[in-house]
Coordinates of N, CA, C and O and ligand atoms in Angstrom, one line a residue:
M1 N 151.5 102.1 97.3 CA 152.8 102.4 98.2 C 152.4 103.1 99.7 O 151.8 104.0 99.2
A2 N 152.9 102.8 100.9 CA 152.2 103.6 101.9 C 153.3 104.5 102.2 O 154.2 104.9 101.8
G3 N 152.5 105.6 102.5 CA 153.2 106.9 103.2 C 153.9 107.8 101.9 O 153.4 107.3 100.6
S4 N 155.0 108.8 102.0 CA 155.4 109.4 101.1 C 156.8 108.8 100.7 O 157.4 108.3 101.8
L5 N 157.1 109.2 99.5 CA 158.2 108.2 98.8 C 159.5 109.6 99.0 O 159.3 110.5 98.1
K6 N 160.6 109.3 99.7 CA 161.6 109.7 99.7 C 162.3 109.8 98.4 O 162.4 108.8 97.3
N7 N 162.8 111.1 97.8 CA 163.6 110.8 97.0 C 164.9 110.0 96.4 O 165.7 110.0 95.7
T8 N 165.2 109.4 97.7 CA 166.3 108.3 97.6 C 166.0 106.8 97.3 O 166.5 105.8 97.3
Q9 N 164.4 107.1 97.8 CA 163.8 105.4 97.4 C 163.4 105.1 96.0 O 163.3 106.0 95.5
K10 N 163.6 104.1 96.1 CA 163.2 103.2 94.9 C 161.7 102.7 94.8 O 161.2 102.1 95.9
V11 N 161.1 102.6 93.6 CA 160.0 101.8 93.3 C 160.5 100.6 92.6 O 161.2 100.4 91.8
R12 N 159.9 99.3 93.3 CA 160.3 98.1 92.8 C 159.1 97.4 92.2 O 158.1 97.3 92.7
V13 N 159.5 97.1 90.9 CA 158.3 96.3 90.2 C 158.8 94.8 90.0 O 159.6 94.4 89.4
L14 N 157.9 94.1 90.3 CA 157.7 92.2 89.9 C 157.0 92.2 88.9 O 155.6 92.0 89.1
F15 N 157.3 91.2 87.5 CA 156.2 91.1 86.9 C 156.2 89.4 86.8 O 157.6 89.0 87.2
V16 N 155.1 88.8 86.7 CA 154.8 87.5 87.1 C 154.3 86.5 86.0 O 152.9 87.2 85.6
C17 N 154.4 85.8 85.5 CA 153.8 84.6 84.7 C 154.1 83.4 85.4 O 154.2 82.9 86.6
L18 N 153.5 82.2 84.4 CA 153.9 80.9 85.1 C 155.2 80.5 84.9 O 155.2 79.7 86.1
G19 N 155.8 80.4 83.7 CA 157.2 79.8 83.6 C 158.4 80.7 83.8 O 159.6 80.4 83.9
N20 N 158.1 82.1 83.8 CA 159.4 82.7 83.8 C 160.3 83.0 82.5 O 161.3 82.9 83.0
I21 N 159.7 82.2 81.7 CA 160.7 82.3 80.6 C 160.2 82.8 79.1 O 160.9 83.1 78.1
C22 N 158.8 83.2 79.2 CA 158.1 84.3 77.9 C 157.5 85.3 78.4 O 158.1 86.4 77.9
R23 N 156.4 85.3 78.8 CA 155.8 86.8 79.0 C 156.3 87.5 80.2 O 156.4 88.8 79.9
S24 N 156.6 87.3 81.6 CA 157.2 88.1 82.5 C 158.7 88.8 82.0 O 159.1 89.6 82.6
P25 N 159.7 87.6 81.6 CA 160.8 88.1 81.4 C 160.9 89.3 80.0 O 161.4 90.0 80.2
T26 N 159.9 89.1 79.0 CA 159.6 90.0 78.3 C 159.1 91.3 78.8 O 159.9 92.2 78.5
A27 N 158.1 91.3 79.9 CA 158.4 92.4 80.3 C 159.1 93.0 81.2 O 159.6 94.5 81.1
H28 N 160.0 92.5 81.5 CA 161.0 92.7 82.4 C 162.2 93.5 81.4 O 162.7 94.8 81.9
G29 N 162.5 92.9 80.6 CA 163.4 93.4 79.6 C 162.9 94.6 78.8 O 163.4 95.6 78.7
V30 N 161.5 94.5 78.3 CA 160.9 95.9 77.7 C 160.9 96.9 78.8 O 161.1 98.1 78.7
F31 N 160.3 96.6 79.9 CA 160.3 97.8 80.7 C 161.5 98.4 81.6 O 161.9 99.5 81.5
E32 N 162.3 97.5 81.7 CA 163.9 97.8 82.3 C 164.4 98.9 81.2 O 165.1 99.9 81.6
A33 N 164.1 98.3 79.8 CA 164.5 99.3 79.1 C 164.2 100.6 78.9 O 164.7 101.5 78.9
M34 N 162.7 100.8 78.9 CA 162.3 102.2 79.3 C 162.7 103.0 80.2 O 162.5 104.2 80.0
V35 N 162.8 102.5 81.6 CA 163.1 102.7 82.6 C 164.3 103.5 82.1 O 165.0 104.6 82.7
E36 N 165.5 102.6 81.7 CA 166.8 103.2 81.3 C 167.1 104.1 80.6 O 167.4 105.1 81.0
K37 N 166.1 104.4 79.2 CA 166.1 105.1 78.2 C 165.3 106.6 78.9 O 165.5 107.5 78.9
N38 N 164.7 106.4 79.9 CA 164.1 107.5 80.6 C 164.8 108.0 81.9 O 164.6 109.0 82.5
G39 N 166.0 107.6 82.0 CA 167.0 108.3 83.2 C 166.7 107.7 84.3 O 166.4 108.7 85.3
L40 N 166.0 106.8 84.5 CA 165.1 106.4 85.9 C 165.5 105.2 86.8 O 165.1 104.7 87.4
S41 N 167.1 104.8 86.0 CA 167.2 103.4 86.8 C 167.6 103.3 88.1 O 167.7 102.4 88.8
D42 N 168.1 104.5 88.5 CA 168.1 104.5 90.0 C 166.8 104.8 91.1 O 167.2 105.0 92.3
R43 N 165.8 104.6 90.1 CA 164.8 105.1 91.1 C 163.6 104.1 90.9 O 162.6 103.9 91.4
I44 N 163.9 103.2 89.6 CA 163.0 101.9 89.4 C 163.6 100.9 89.5 O 164.4 100.6 88.6
E45 N 163.5 99.6 90.3 CA 164.1 98.4 90.0 C 163.1 97.5 89.4 O 161.9 97.5 89.7
V46 N 163.4 96.7 88.5 CA 162.7 95.7 87.7 C 163.1 94.3 87.8 O 164.4 93.8 87.6
D47 N 162.4 93.5 88.0 CA 162.6 91.9 87.9 C 161.1 91.2 87.7 O 160.3 91.7 87.4
S48 N 161.6 89.8 87.5 CA 160.5 88.6 87.0 C 160.5 87.5 87.8 O 161.6 87.1 88.3
A49 N 159.3 86.8 87.8 CA 159.2 85.5 88.4 C 158.3 84.8 87.8 O 157.4 85.2 87.2
G50 N 158.1 83.2 88.3 CA 157.2 82.7 87.9 C 156.1 82.0 88.9 O 157.1 81.9 89.6
T51 N 155.2 81.4 88.8 CA 154.3 80.9 89.8 C 154.9 79.5 90.1 O 154.7 78.9 91.2
S52 N 155.3 78.9 88.9 CA 155.9 77.4 89.1 C 157.3 77.7 89.2 O 158.1 78.7 88.9
G53 N 158.1 76.5 89.7 CA 159.4 76.6 89.8 C 160.1 75.4 88.2 O 160.9 74.9 88.9
W54 N 159.0 75.3 87.2 CA 159.6 74.7 86.2 C 160.7 75.0 85.4 O 161.4 73.7 85.1
H55 N 161.0 76.0 85.7 CA 162.2 76.4 84.8 C 163.3 77.3 85.3 O 164.0 78.1 85.0
I56 N 163.2 76.9 86.8 CA 164.0 77.6 87.5 C 165.7 77.7 87.1 O 166.2 76.7 86.8
G57 N 166.4 78.9 86.8 CA 167.4 79.0 86.8 C 168.0 79.2 84.9 O 168.7 79.4 84.6
A58 N 166.6 78.6 84.3 CA 166.5 78.6 82.6 C 166.8 80.2 82.0 O 166.2 81.2 82.7
R59 N 167.3 80.4 81.2 CA 167.3 81.5 80.3 C 165.8 81.7 79.6 O 165.5 80.9 79.4
S60 N 165.6 82.7 79.5 CA 164.2 83.0 78.7 C 164.1 82.1 77.7 O 165.1 81.7 76.4
D61 N 162.9 81.6 76.9 CA 162.6 80.7 75.6 C 163.4 81.7 74.6 O 162.9 83.2 74.3
P62 N 164.2 81.2 73.9 CA 165.0 81.7 72.6 C 163.7 82.4 71.7 O 163.9 83.6 71.1
R63 N 162.2 81.8 71.7 CA 161.4 82.3 70.9 C 161.2 83.9 71.2 O 160.7 84.8 70.7
S64 N 161.0 84.0 72.8 CA 160.7 85.7 73.5 C 161.7 86.2 73.2 O 162.0 87.4 72.6
S65 N 163.1 85.7 73.4 CA 164.3 86.7 73.4 C 164.5 87.0 72.0 O 165.2 88.5 72.0
E66 N 164.5 86.5 71.1 CA 164.7 86.6 69.3 C 163.6 87.7 69.2 O 164.3 88.6 68.4
A67 N 162.5 87.6 69.5 CA 161.3 88.6 68.9 C 161.8 89.5 69.8 O 161.8 91.0 69.2
A68 N 161.9 89.7 71.0 CA 162.1 91.2 71.9 C 163.9 91.4 71.2 O 163.6 92.8 70.9
G69 N 164.9 90.9 70.8 CA 166.1 91.2 70.3 C 165.6 92.3 69.2 O 166.4 93.2 68.6
R70 N 164.8 91.9 68.0 CA 164.2 92.0 66.6 C 163.8 93.7 67.0 O 163.7 94.7 66.3
R71 N 163.1 93.7 68.4 CA 162.6 95.5 68.4 C 163.9 96.2 69.3 O 163.7 97.0 70.2
G72 N 164.9 95.5 69.7 CA 165.8 96.1 70.4 C 166.0 96.1 71.6 O 166.9 96.8 72.7
Y73 N 165.4 95.1 72.5 CA 165.4 94.7 73.7 C 166.4 93.4 74.0 O 166.3 92.5 73.5
D74 N 166.8 93.5 75.1 CA 168.0 92.9 75.8 C 167.5 91.8 77.1 O 166.9 92.2 77.6
M75 N 167.3 90.5 76.6 CA 166.8 89.7 77.7 C 168.1 88.6 78.1 O 167.7 87.9 78.6
S76 N 169.3 88.6 77.9 CA 170.3 87.5 77.9 C 170.7 87.9 79.6 O 171.0 86.7 79.8
H77 N 170.2 88.8 80.3 CA 170.7 88.6 81.7 C 169.6 87.9 82.2 O 169.8 88.1 84.0
I78 N 168.7 87.4 81.9 CA 167.0 87.3 82.8 C 167.4 85.9 82.7 O 167.7 85.0 82.0
R79 N 167.4 85.5 84.1 CA 167.2 83.8 84.4 C 165.9 83.8 85.0 O 165.5 84.3 86.2
A80 N 165.2 82.4 85.0 CA 163.9 82.1 85.9 C 163.9 82.0 87.2 O 165.1 81.3 87.6
R81 N 163.1 82.4 87.9 CA 163.1 82.1 89.4 C 161.7 82.1 89.5 O 160.9 82.6 88.7
Q82 N 161.3 81.3 90.6 CA 159.7 81.2 91.3 C 159.6 82.2 92.4 O 160.4 82.5 93.2
V83 N 158.5 82.7 92.3 CA 157.9 83.8 93.1 C 157.6 83.3 94.5 O 157.5 82.0 94.5
D84 N 158.2 84.1 95.5 CA 157.6 83.4 97.1 C 157.3 84.4 97.6 O 157.4 85.7 97.3
S85 N 156.9 84.3 98.9 CA 155.8 85.3 100.0 C 156.8 86.4 100.3 O 156.3 87.5 100.5
E86 N 158.5 86.3 100.3 CA 159.2 87.1 100.5 C 159.2 88.5 99.6 O 159.4 89.6 99.8
D87 N 159.0 87.9 98.4 CA 158.7 89.2 97.4 C 157.7 90.5 97.7 O 157.8 91.2 97.3
F88 N 156.4 89.7 98.3 CA 155.8 90.9 98.9 C 156.4 92.1 100.1 O 155.9 92.9 100.1
S89 N 157.5 91.6 100.7 CA 158.2 92.6 101.5 C 158.9 93.5 100.3 O 159.5 94.3 101.1
T90 N 159.5 93.0 99.3 CA 160.3 93.4 98.3 C 159.7 94.4 97.5 O 160.4 95.7 97.3
F91 N 158.5 94.0 96.8 CA 158.4 94.8 95.9 C 157.1 95.7 96.0 O 155.9 95.6 97.1
D92 N 157.0 96.9 95.5 CA 155.9 97.7 95.5 C 154.9 97.5 94.5 O 153.4 97.6 94.7
Y93 N 155.0 96.9 93.4 CA 154.3 96.4 92.1 C 154.4 94.9 92.1 O 155.6 94.7 91.4
I94 N 153.4 94.1 91.8 CA 153.6 92.9 91.9 C 152.3 92.6 90.5 O 151.3 92.9 91.0
L95 N 152.9 92.3 89.3 CA 152.0 92.5 88.2 C 151.9 91.2 87.6 O 152.7 90.9 87.1
A96 N 150.6 90.7 87.2 CA 150.5 89.1 86.8 C 150.1 89.7 85.1 O 149.3 90.3 85.0
M97 N 150.4 88.2 84.9 CA 150.4 88.5 83.3 C 149.0 88.0 82.9 O 148.2 88.2 81.8
D98 N 148.0 86.6 83.8 CA 147.0 86.5 83.5 C 146.3 86.3 84.9 O 146.8 86.3 85.7
D99 N 145.0 86.1 84.7 CA 143.9 86.0 85.8 C 144.6 84.8 86.7 O 144.1 84.5 87.8
Q100 N 144.9 83.6 86.3 CA 145.4 82.3 87.0 C 146.6 82.7 87.7 O 146.7 82.3 88.9
N101 N 147.5 83.3 87.1 CA 148.7 84.0 87.9 C 148.3 85.0 88.8 O 148.9 84.8 89.8
L102 N 147.6 85.7 88.8 CA 147.0 86.6 89.6 C 146.2 85.9 91.1 O 146.4 86.3 92.2
A103 N 145.4 84.9 90.7 CA 145.0 84.1 91.7 C 145.6 83.2 92.6 O 145.9 83.1 93.7
D104 N 147.0 82.7 92.0 CA 148.1 82.4 92.6 C 148.7 83.3 93.5 O 149.1 83.0 94.4
L105 N 149.3 84.6 93.0 CA 149.6 85.6 93.7 C 148.9 85.5 94.9 O 149.2 86.0 95.8
Q106 N 147.7 86.0 94.5 CA 146.6 86.7 95.9 C 146.6 85.6 96.9 O 146.5 85.8 98.0
A107 N 146.7 84.2 96.7 CA 146.8 83.3 97.8 C 148.1 83.2 98.5 O 148.2 82.8 99.5
L108 N 149.0 83.7 97.6 CA 150.4 84.0 98.6 C 150.6 85.2 99.2 O 151.6 85.1 100.1
K109 N 149.7 86.1 99.1 CA 149.8 87.7 99.3 C 149.5 87.6 100.8 O 148.7 87.0 101.4
P110 N 150.8 87.9 101.8 CA 150.3 88.4 103.0 C 149.7 89.6 103.5 O 149.3 90.2 102.5
D111 N 148.7 89.1 104.6 CA 147.7 90.3 104.9 C 148.2 91.6 105.2 O 147.6 92.5 104.6
D112 N 149.4 92.0 105.5 CA 149.9 93.3 105.5 C 150.8 93.7 104.2 O 151.2 95.0 104.2
F113 N 150.5 93.2 103.4 CA 151.2 94.0 101.9 C 150.5 94.9 101.5 O 149.2 94.8 101.2
N114 N 150.9 96.0 101.4 CA 150.3 97.3 101.1 C 150.6 98.1 99.4 O 150.4 99.4 99.4
G115 N 151.4 97.1 98.6 CA 151.3 97.6 97.6 C 150.3 97.3 96.5 O 149.5 97.3 97.0
C116 N 150.9 97.3 95.3 CA 149.8 97.3 94.2 C 150.2 95.3 93.6 O 151.1 95.2 93.1
L117 N 149.0 94.7 93.8 CA 148.7 93.4 93.0 C 147.7 93.7 92.2 O 146.9 93.8 92.7
D118 N 148.2 93.1 90.7 CA 147.1 93.6 89.6 C 147.5 93.0 88.4 O 148.6 92.3 88.5
L119 N 146.6 93.0 87.7 CA 147.0 92.4 86.2 C 148.0 93.7 85.5 O 147.3 94.7 85.5
F120 N 149.0 93.1 84.8 CA 150.1 94.1 84.3 C 148.9 94.9 83.4 O 149.4 95.5 83.2
L121 N 148.1 94.4 82.6 CA 147.7 95.3 81.5 C 146.6 96.1 82.0 O 146.0 97.0 81.1
S122 N 146.3 96.2 83.3 CA 145.6 97.1 84.1 C 145.9 98.7 83.5 O 145.4 99.7 83.8
F123 N 147.5 98.6 83.4 CA 148.1 99.7 83.0 C 148.2 100.4 81.4 O 148.5 101.3 81.1
S124 N 147.8 99.4 80.6 CA 147.7 99.2 79.3 C 146.5 100.4 78.6 O 144.9 100.4 79.5
S125 N 146.9 101.1 77.9 CA 145.9 101.6 76.9 C 145.2 101.0 76.1 O 143.5 100.9 76.0
D126 N 145.8 100.4 75.0 CA 145.3 99.5 74.4 C 144.5 98.1 74.6 O 143.5 97.7 74.0
Y127 N 145.1 97.2 75.6 CA 144.7 96.1 75.9 C 144.3 96.2 77.3 O 144.2 95.5 78.4
A128 N 143.4 97.0 77.9 CA 143.2 97.6 79.4 C 142.3 96.6 79.6 O 141.4 95.9 79.4
G129 N 143.2 96.0 81.1 CA 142.3 94.9 81.9 C 142.6 93.5 81.1 O 142.0 92.2 81.5
Q130 N 143.1 93.5 80.1 CA 143.4 92.1 79.4 C 144.3 91.2 80.0 O 145.3 91.7 80.7
A131 N 144.6 89.8 79.8 CA 145.5 88.9 79.7 C 146.3 89.1 79.1 O 145.8 89.4 77.8
V132 N 147.6 88.8 79.1 CA 148.6 88.4 78.4 C 148.6 87.0 78.0 O 149.2 86.3 79.1
P133 N 148.3 86.5 76.8 CA 147.9 85.3 76.3 C 149.5 84.3 76.5 O 150.6 85.2 75.7
D134 N 149.3 83.1 77.0 CA 150.5 82.4 77.0 C 150.9 81.9 75.6 O 150.1 81.3 74.8
P135 N 152.1 82.4 75.1 CA 152.3 82.2 73.9 C 153.5 80.7 73.6 O 153.6 80.2 72.5
Y136 N 153.3 80.0 74.7 CA 154.9 78.9 74.9 C 154.2 78.0 73.7 O 155.0 77.2 73.0
Y137 N 152.9 77.4 73.7 CA 152.3 76.6 73.1 C 152.0 77.0 71.3 O 151.4 75.8 70.5
G138 N 152.2 78.0 71.1 CA 151.9 78.4 69.7 C 152.9 78.7 69.0 O 154.0 78.8 68.8
G139 N 152.4 79.8 68.0 CA 153.6 80.1 67.0 C 154.2 81.6 66.9 O 153.9 82.2 68.1
E140 N 155.2 82.0 66.2 CA 155.6 82.7 66.2 C 154.9 84.3 66.4 O 155.5 85.4 67.4
Q141 N 153.5 84.5 65.9 CA 152.6 85.6 66.0 C 152.5 85.7 67.2 O 152.2 86.9 67.7
G142 N 152.2 84.9 68.0 CA 151.9 85.0 69.7 C 153.0 85.7 70.2 O 152.6 86.3 71.3
F143 N 154.3 85.4 70.0 CA 155.2 86.1 70.7 C 155.3 88.0 70.1 O 155.7 88.5 71.1
E144 N 155.1 87.9 69.1 CA 154.9 89.4 68.5 C 154.0 90.0 69.4 O 153.8 91.4 69.8
H145 N 152.6 89.5 69.2 CA 151.5 90.1 70.3 C 151.7 90.3 71.5 O 151.4 91.3 72.3
V146 N 152.6 89.4 72.3 CA 153.0 89.8 73.5 C 153.7 91.0 73.8 O 153.5 91.7 74.6
L147 N 154.7 91.2 72.9 CA 155.8 92.3 73.0 C 155.0 93.6 72.7 O 154.7 94.2 73.5
D148 N 153.6 93.5 71.5 CA 152.7 94.6 71.3 C 151.9 95.0 72.7 O 151.9 96.2 73.1
M149 N 151.5 94.2 73.4 CA 151.0 94.2 74.7 C 151.6 94.8 76.0 O 151.6 95.6 76.3
V150 N 152.7 94.1 76.1 CA 153.9 94.2 76.9 C 154.5 96.0 76.6 O 154.5 96.6 77.8
E151 N 154.9 96.1 75.5 CA 155.3 97.6 74.8 C 154.1 98.8 75.8 O 154.1 99.3 76.3
D152 N 152.9 98.5 75.3 CA 151.7 99.4 75.6 C 151.5 99.5 77.3 O 151.6 100.1 77.7
G153 N 151.5 98.2 78.1 CA 151.4 98.2 79.1 C 152.5 98.6 80.1 O 152.3 99.3 81.0
S154 N 153.8 98.6 79.5 CA 154.8 99.2 79.9 C 155.0 100.9 80.3 O 155.3 101.7 80.8
R155 N 154.3 101.2 78.9 CA 154.2 103.0 78.6 C 153.1 103.2 79.7 O 153.6 104.4 80.6
G156 N 152.2 102.7 79.7 CA 151.2 103.2 81.1 C 151.7 102.9 82.7 O 151.5 103.8 83.2
L157 N 152.4 101.7 82.7 CA 153.2 101.4 84.1 C 154.0 102.6 84.6 O 154.0 103.2 85.4
L158 N 154.9 103.0 83.6 CA 155.6 104.0 83.4 C 155.6 105.3 83.9 O 155.8 106.2 84.7
F159 N 154.6 105.7 83.1 CA 153.6 107.2 83.2 C 153.0 107.3 84.7 O 153.3 108.3 85.4
R160 N 152.5 106.0 85.0 CA 152.1 105.9 86.6 C 153.3 106.0 87.2 O 153.2 107.0 88.3
I161 N 154.2 105.7 87.8 CA 155.6 105.7 88.5 C 156.2 106.9 88.3 O 156.4 107.4 89.3
Q162 N 156.1 107.3 87.1 CA 156.6 109.1 87.2 C 155.7 109.7 88.0 O 156.5 110.6 88.3
C163 N 154.4 109.8 87.5 CA 153.4 110.6 88.5 C 153.8 110.3 90.0 O 154.0 111.5 90.9
Q164 N 154.1 109.2 90.2 CA 154.1 108.9 91.8 C 155.5 109.5 92.1 O 155.6 109.8 93.5
L165 N 156.4 109.4 91.6 CA 158.0 109.7 91.9 C 157.8 111.2 92.0 O 158.2 111.9 92.9
E166 N 157.1 112.0 90.9 CA 157.1 113.5 90.9 C 156.2 113.8 91.8 O 156.5 114.9 92.8
S167 N 155.3 113.0 92.6 CA 154.1 113.9 93.4 C 155.0 113.2 94.9 O 154.5 113.7 96.1
G168 N 155.8 112.1 94.9 CA 156.8 111.9 96.2 C 155.4 111.1 97.1 O 155.5 110.8 98.2
Q169 N 154.4 110.3 96.4 CA 153.5 109.7 96.8 C 153.9 108.1 96.8 O 154.3 107.7 96.1
Ligands
LIG1 P1 155.6 81.9 80.4 O1 155.1 80.4 79.3 O2 154.5 81.6 81.5 O3 155.0 83.2 80.0 O4 157.0 82.0 80.8 C1 155.1 79.3 80.0 C2 156.3 78.8 79.6 C3 156.4 77.1 79.9 C4 155.6 76.8 80.0 C5 154.0 77.1 80.0 C6 154.0 78.7 79.9 N1 155.8 75.4 80.4 O5 154.5 74.5 80.4 O6 156.6 74.8 80.7

Protein backbone atom coordinates (compact mmCIF):
# COMPACT_ATOMS: atom_id res chain seq x y z
CA MET A 1 0.00 0.00 0.00
CA ALA A 2 1.39 3.39 -0.98
CA GLY A 3 1.88 6.19 1.56
CA SER A 4 0.78 6.13 5.18
CA LEU A 5 -2.44 4.56 6.32
CA LYS A 6 -4.82 6.95 8.12
CA ASN A 7 -6.79 5.38 10.97
CA THR A 8 -10.03 5.94 9.06
CA GLN A 9 -8.74 4.09 6.00
CA LYS A 10 -9.63 0.49 5.29
CA VAL A 11 -7.39 -2.22 3.98
CA ARG A 12 -9.23 -4.07 1.20
CA VAL A 13 -8.51 -7.72 0.44
CA LEU A 14 -9.69 -9.69 -2.61
CA PHE A 15 -9.24 -13.47 -2.85
CA VAL A 16 -9.26 -14.90 -6.37
CA CYS A 17 -9.59 -18.44 -7.80
CA LEU A 18 -10.98 -19.82 -11.06
CA GLY A 19 -14.70 -20.27 -10.39
CA ASN A 20 -15.24 -18.26 -7.17
CA ILE A 21 -17.35 -21.09 -5.80
CA CYS A 22 -14.78 -23.21 -3.88
CA ARG A 23 -11.38 -21.84 -2.86
CA SER A 24 -11.67 -18.04 -2.92
CA PRO A 25 -15.11 -17.91 -1.22
CA THR A 26 -13.70 -20.25 1.45
CA ALA A 27 -10.87 -17.76 2.02
CA HIS A 28 -13.44 -14.94 1.96
CA GLY A 29 -15.60 -16.59 4.66
CA VAL A 30 -12.70 -17.72 6.87
CA PHE A 31 -10.72 -14.47 6.70
CA GLU A 32 -13.85 -12.36 7.24
CA ALA A 33 -14.65 -14.41 10.38
CA MET A 34 -11.10 -13.88 11.72
CA VAL A 35 -11.31 -10.15 10.99
CA GLU A 36 -14.62 -9.97 12.87
CA LYS A 37 -13.32 -12.03 15.80
CA ASN A 38 -10.38 -9.62 16.13
CA GLY A 39 -12.67 -6.55 16.10
CA LEU A 40 -11.26 -5.28 12.79
CA SER A 41 -14.38 -5.27 10.60
CA ASP A 42 -14.28 -1.47 10.37
CA ARG A 43 -10.63 -1.56 9.19
CA ILE A 44 -10.48 -4.55 6.85
CA GLU A 45 -12.86 -5.26 3.97
CA VAL A 46 -12.98 -8.70 2.37
CA ASP A 47 -14.25 -9.90 -1.00
CA SER A 48 -13.63 -12.71 -3.51
CA ALA A 49 -13.91 -13.22 -7.26
CA GLY A 50 -13.13 -15.70 -10.04
CA THR A 51 -10.92 -15.29 -13.10
CA SER A 52 -13.70 -17.03 -15.09
CA GLY A 53 -17.30 -15.90 -15.39
CA TRP A 54 -18.65 -19.46 -15.34
CA HIS A 55 -20.57 -19.23 -12.08
CA ILE A 56 -21.52 -15.53 -11.86
CA GLY A 57 -24.30 -15.03 -9.29
CA ALA A 58 -24.03 -18.57 -7.89
CA ARG A 59 -23.75 -19.53 -4.25
CA SER A 60 -20.60 -21.31 -3.17
CA ASP A 61 -20.32 -25.02 -3.94
CA PRO A 62 -22.24 -26.84 -1.16
CA ARG A 63 -19.23 -29.08 -0.54
CA SER A 64 -17.23 -25.93 0.35
CA SER A 65 -19.92 -24.22 2.42
CA GLU A 66 -20.77 -27.42 4.33
CA ALA A 67 -17.11 -28.13 5.13
CA ALA A 68 -16.66 -24.51 6.25
CA GLY A 69 -19.90 -24.68 8.26
CA ARG A 70 -18.58 -27.69 10.19
CA ARG A 71 -15.70 -25.44 11.35
CA GLY A 72 -18.07 -22.59 12.23
CA TYR A 73 -17.67 -20.39 9.14
CA ASP A 74 -20.62 -18.89 7.26
CA MET A 75 -20.41 -18.59 3.46
CA SER A 76 -24.15 -18.13 2.80
CA HIS A 77 -23.84 -14.43 1.87
CA ILE A 78 -21.21 -14.99 -0.82
CA ARG A 79 -22.16 -14.96 -4.53
CA ALA A 80 -19.72 -15.62 -7.35
CA ARG A 81 -18.49 -12.77 -9.50
CA GLN A 82 -15.75 -12.29 -12.06
CA VAL A 83 -12.65 -10.23 -11.32
CA ASP A 84 -12.14 -7.17 -13.54
CA SER A 85 -9.52 -4.48 -14.00
CA GLU A 86 -11.51 -2.07 -11.78
CA ASP A 87 -10.68 -4.33 -8.83
CA PHE A 88 -7.09 -3.09 -9.05
CA SER A 89 -8.34 0.43 -8.17
CA THR A 90 -10.30 -0.86 -5.16
CA PHE A 91 -8.18 -3.54 -3.47
CA ASP A 92 -4.86 -3.30 -1.64
CA TYR A 93 -4.27 -7.07 -1.55
CA ILE A 94 -5.27 -9.25 -4.51
CA LEU A 95 -4.42 -12.81 -3.56
CA ALA A 96 -4.47 -15.72 -6.00
CA MET A 97 -5.13 -19.32 -5.04
CA ASP A 98 -2.84 -20.87 -7.68
CA ASP A 99 -0.21 -19.99 -10.27
CA GLN A 100 -2.66 -19.88 -13.19
CA ASN A 101 -4.94 -17.49 -11.28
CA LEU A 102 -1.88 -15.34 -10.52
CA ALA A 103 -0.77 -15.31 -14.17
CA ASP A 104 -4.30 -14.33 -15.29
CA LEU A 105 -4.35 -11.51 -12.73
CA GLN A 106 -0.89 -10.30 -13.77
CA ALA A 107 -2.18 -10.04 -17.36
CA LEU A 108 -5.10 -7.89 -16.13
CA LYS A 109 -3.06 -5.69 -13.78
CA PRO A 110 -2.81 -2.00 -14.74
CA ASP A 111 0.75 -0.57 -14.69
CA ASP A 112 -0.12 1.85 -11.88
CA PHE A 113 -1.32 -0.81 -9.37
CA ASN A 114 0.79 -0.36 -6.25
CA GLY A 115 -0.90 -2.89 -3.96
CA CYS A 116 0.10 -6.49 -3.30
CA LEU A 117 -0.63 -9.08 -6.02
CA ASP A 118 0.67 -12.48 -4.91
CA LEU A 119 -0.18 -16.08 -4.08
CA PHE A 120 -2.41 -16.17 -0.99
CA LEU A 121 -0.22 -18.81 0.65
CA SER A 122 2.81 -16.52 0.51
CA PHE A 123 1.38 -15.44 3.91
CA SER A 124 1.15 -19.01 5.24
CA SER A 125 3.69 -20.57 7.57
CA ASP A 126 2.78 -24.26 7.11
CA TYR A 127 2.17 -24.04 3.34
CA ALA A 128 4.37 -21.07 2.40
CA GLY A 129 4.38 -20.31 -1.31
CA GLN A 130 2.22 -23.31 -2.24
CA ALA A 131 -0.92 -23.21 -4.40
CA VAL A 132 -4.32 -24.05 -2.91
CA PRO A 133 -5.25 -27.10 -5.03
CA ASP A 134 -8.55 -27.01 -6.91
CA PRO A 135 -10.94 -29.35 -5.02
CA TYR A 136 -13.77 -29.15 -7.59
CA TYR A 137 -13.29 -32.55 -9.26
CA GLY A 138 -12.09 -34.39 -6.16
CA GLY A 139 -13.52 -35.86 -2.97
CA GLU A 140 -14.47 -34.43 0.41
CA GLN A 141 -10.92 -34.62 1.73
CA GLY A 142 -9.88 -31.98 -0.81
CA PHE A 143 -12.28 -29.48 0.75
CA GLU A 144 -10.88 -30.15 4.23
CA HIS A 145 -7.35 -29.64 2.89
CA VAL A 146 -8.42 -26.31 1.33
CA LEU A 147 -9.75 -25.24 4.75
CA ASP A 148 -6.51 -26.24 6.52
CA MET A 149 -4.49 -24.18 4.04
CA VAL A 150 -6.90 -21.24 4.09
CA GLU A 151 -6.96 -21.07 7.90
CA ASP A 152 -3.16 -21.00 8.06
CA GLY A 153 -2.84 -18.44 5.25
CA SER A 154 -5.52 -16.26 6.86
CA ARG A 155 -3.69 -16.19 10.19
CA GLY A 156 -0.50 -15.02 8.43
CA LEU A 157 -2.32 -12.44 6.34
CA LEU A 158 -4.17 -11.05 9.36
CA PHE A 159 -0.89 -10.72 11.28
CA ARG A 160 0.66 -8.85 8.36
CA ILE A 161 -2.29 -6.44 8.03
CA GLN A 162 -2.46 -5.89 11.82
CA CYS A 163 1.23 -4.84 11.72
CA GLN A 164 0.42 -2.52 8.80
CA LEU A 165 -2.51 -0.96 10.66
CA GLU A 166 -0.48 -0.52 13.85
CA SER A 167 2.44 1.11 12.03
CA GLY A 168 0.15 3.27 9.87
CA GLN A 169 2.03 2.21 6.71
P1 LIG B 1 -12.67 -22.78 -7.60
O1 LIG B 1 -13.03 -24.24 -8.15
O2 LIG B 1 -11.80 -22.14 -8.68
O3 LIG B 1 -11.94 -23.04 -6.36
O4 LIG B 1 -13.99 -22.05 -7.41
C1 LIG B 1 -13.63 -24.49 -9.39
C2 LIG B 1 -14.98 -24.29 -9.55
C3 LIG B 1 -15.59 -24.59 -10.76
C4 LIG B 1 -14.82 -25.11 -11.80
C5 LIG B 1 -13.47 -25.32 -11.64
C6 LIG B 1 -12.87 -25.01 -10.43
N1 LIG B 1 -15.46 -25.46 -13.03
O5 LIG B 1 -14.80 -26.07 -13.87
O6 LIG B 1 -16.66 -25.10 -13.22
